[in-house]
Coordinates of C-alpha atoms in Angstrom, one line a residue:
M1 CA 136.0 117.6 81.1
W2 CA 138.2 118.0 84.1
Y3 CA 137.5 117.1 87.7
V4 CA 139.0 117.9 91.1
Y5 CA 138.9 115.1 93.6
C6 CA 139.9 114.3 97.1
I7 CA 140.8 110.8 98.3
Q8 CA 141.3 109.7 101.9
S9 CA 143.7 106.9 102.9
L10 CA 142.1 103.9 104.7
K11 CA 145.5 103.3 106.3
D12 CA 146.2 106.6 108.0
N13 CA 143.4 109.1 107.0
F14 CA 145.8 111.1 104.8
I15 CA 143.9 113.3 102.3
Y16 CA 145.1 113.9 98.8
R17 CA 143.7 116.6 96.6
G18 CA 144.1 116.4 92.8
M19 CA 142.7 116.9 89.4
S20 CA 142.0 114.5 86.5
E21 CA 140.0 113.8 83.4
N22 CA 139.4 110.2 84.5
I23 CA 138.9 109.8 88.3
P24 CA 138.4 106.0 88.3
A25 CA 141.7 105.5 86.4
R26 CA 143.4 107.9 88.6
L27 CA 142.2 106.2 91.8
I28 CA 143.5 102.9 90.4
A29 CA 146.9 104.5 89.9
H30 CA 146.9 105.8 93.5
N31 CA 145.9 102.5 94.9
R32 CA 148.5 100.6 92.9
G33 CA 151.3 102.9 94.3
K34 CA 152.0 104.5 90.9
V35 CA 151.7 108.1 92.3
K36 CA 154.8 109.1 94.2
S37 CA 153.1 111.4 96.7
T38 CA 150.5 108.8 97.8
K39 CA 152.2 105.5 97.4
N40 CA 152.9 105.1 101.2
H41 CA 149.3 105.8 102.1
S42 CA 147.3 103.4 100.0
P43 CA 144.6 102.1 99.8
F44 CA 142.3 105.1 99.2
N45 CA 138.6 105.9 98.9
I46 CA 137.2 108.9 97.0
I47 CA 135.7 111.4 99.5
Y48 CA 134.9 114.3 97.1
E49 CA 134.7 114.9 93.4
E50 CA 133.6 118.0 91.4
L51 CA 133.3 118.6 87.7
V52 CA 134.9 121.9 86.9
G53 CA 135.3 122.0 83.1
S54 CA 138.7 123.2 81.9
R55 CA 142.2 122.2 83.1
E56 CA 142.8 125.8 84.2
E57 CA 139.6 125.8 86.3
A58 CA 140.5 122.5 87.8
R59 CA 144.0 123.8 88.8
K60 CA 142.4 126.8 90.5
R61 CA 139.9 124.6 92.4
E62 CA 142.6 122.2 93.4
K63 CA 144.6 125.1 94.8
Y64 CA 141.6 126.2 96.7
L65 CA 141.0 122.8 98.2
K66 CA 144.7 122.8 99.4
S67 CA 144.2 126.2 101.2
A68 CA 143.0 126.6 104.7
A69 CA 139.5 127.5 103.5
G70 CA 139.4 124.5 101.3
R71 CA 140.5 122.2 104.2
R72 CA 137.7 123.6 106.3
F73 CA 135.3 123.0 103.4
L74 CA 136.4 119.3 103.1
T75 CA 136.3 118.8 106.9
K76 CA 132.7 120.0 106.8
I77 CA 131.8 117.6 104.0
I78 CA 133.5 114.7 105.9
M79 CA 131.7 115.6 109.1
E80 CA 128.3 115.8 107.4
R81 CA 128.9 112.5 105.7
E82 CA 129.9 110.8 109.0
K83 CA 126.9 112.3 110.8
G84 CA 124.6 111.0 108.0
S85 CA 125.9 107.5 108.3
L86 CA 125.2 107.2 112.0
P87 CA 122.0 105.5 113.1
D88 CA 119.4 107.6 114.8

């Protein structure tokens, strides 16, 4: 099974969107600087993950998350999460 995931840098809030069959292993690779596009932004936390099924479906969903509509979708998720973590 394939997943799409988004990780956010704790250093500078950079958001990376990707796909993987093993998100925990992939997060370790990102945090160890093994991924060229993220090595200068580590450490990371996972902010979103979604099971999508096939590699082709994951690629399409990843592409969506990188689009303007996908960025708005992620912003909404981040804002809702932050709102939920604030005390009443």
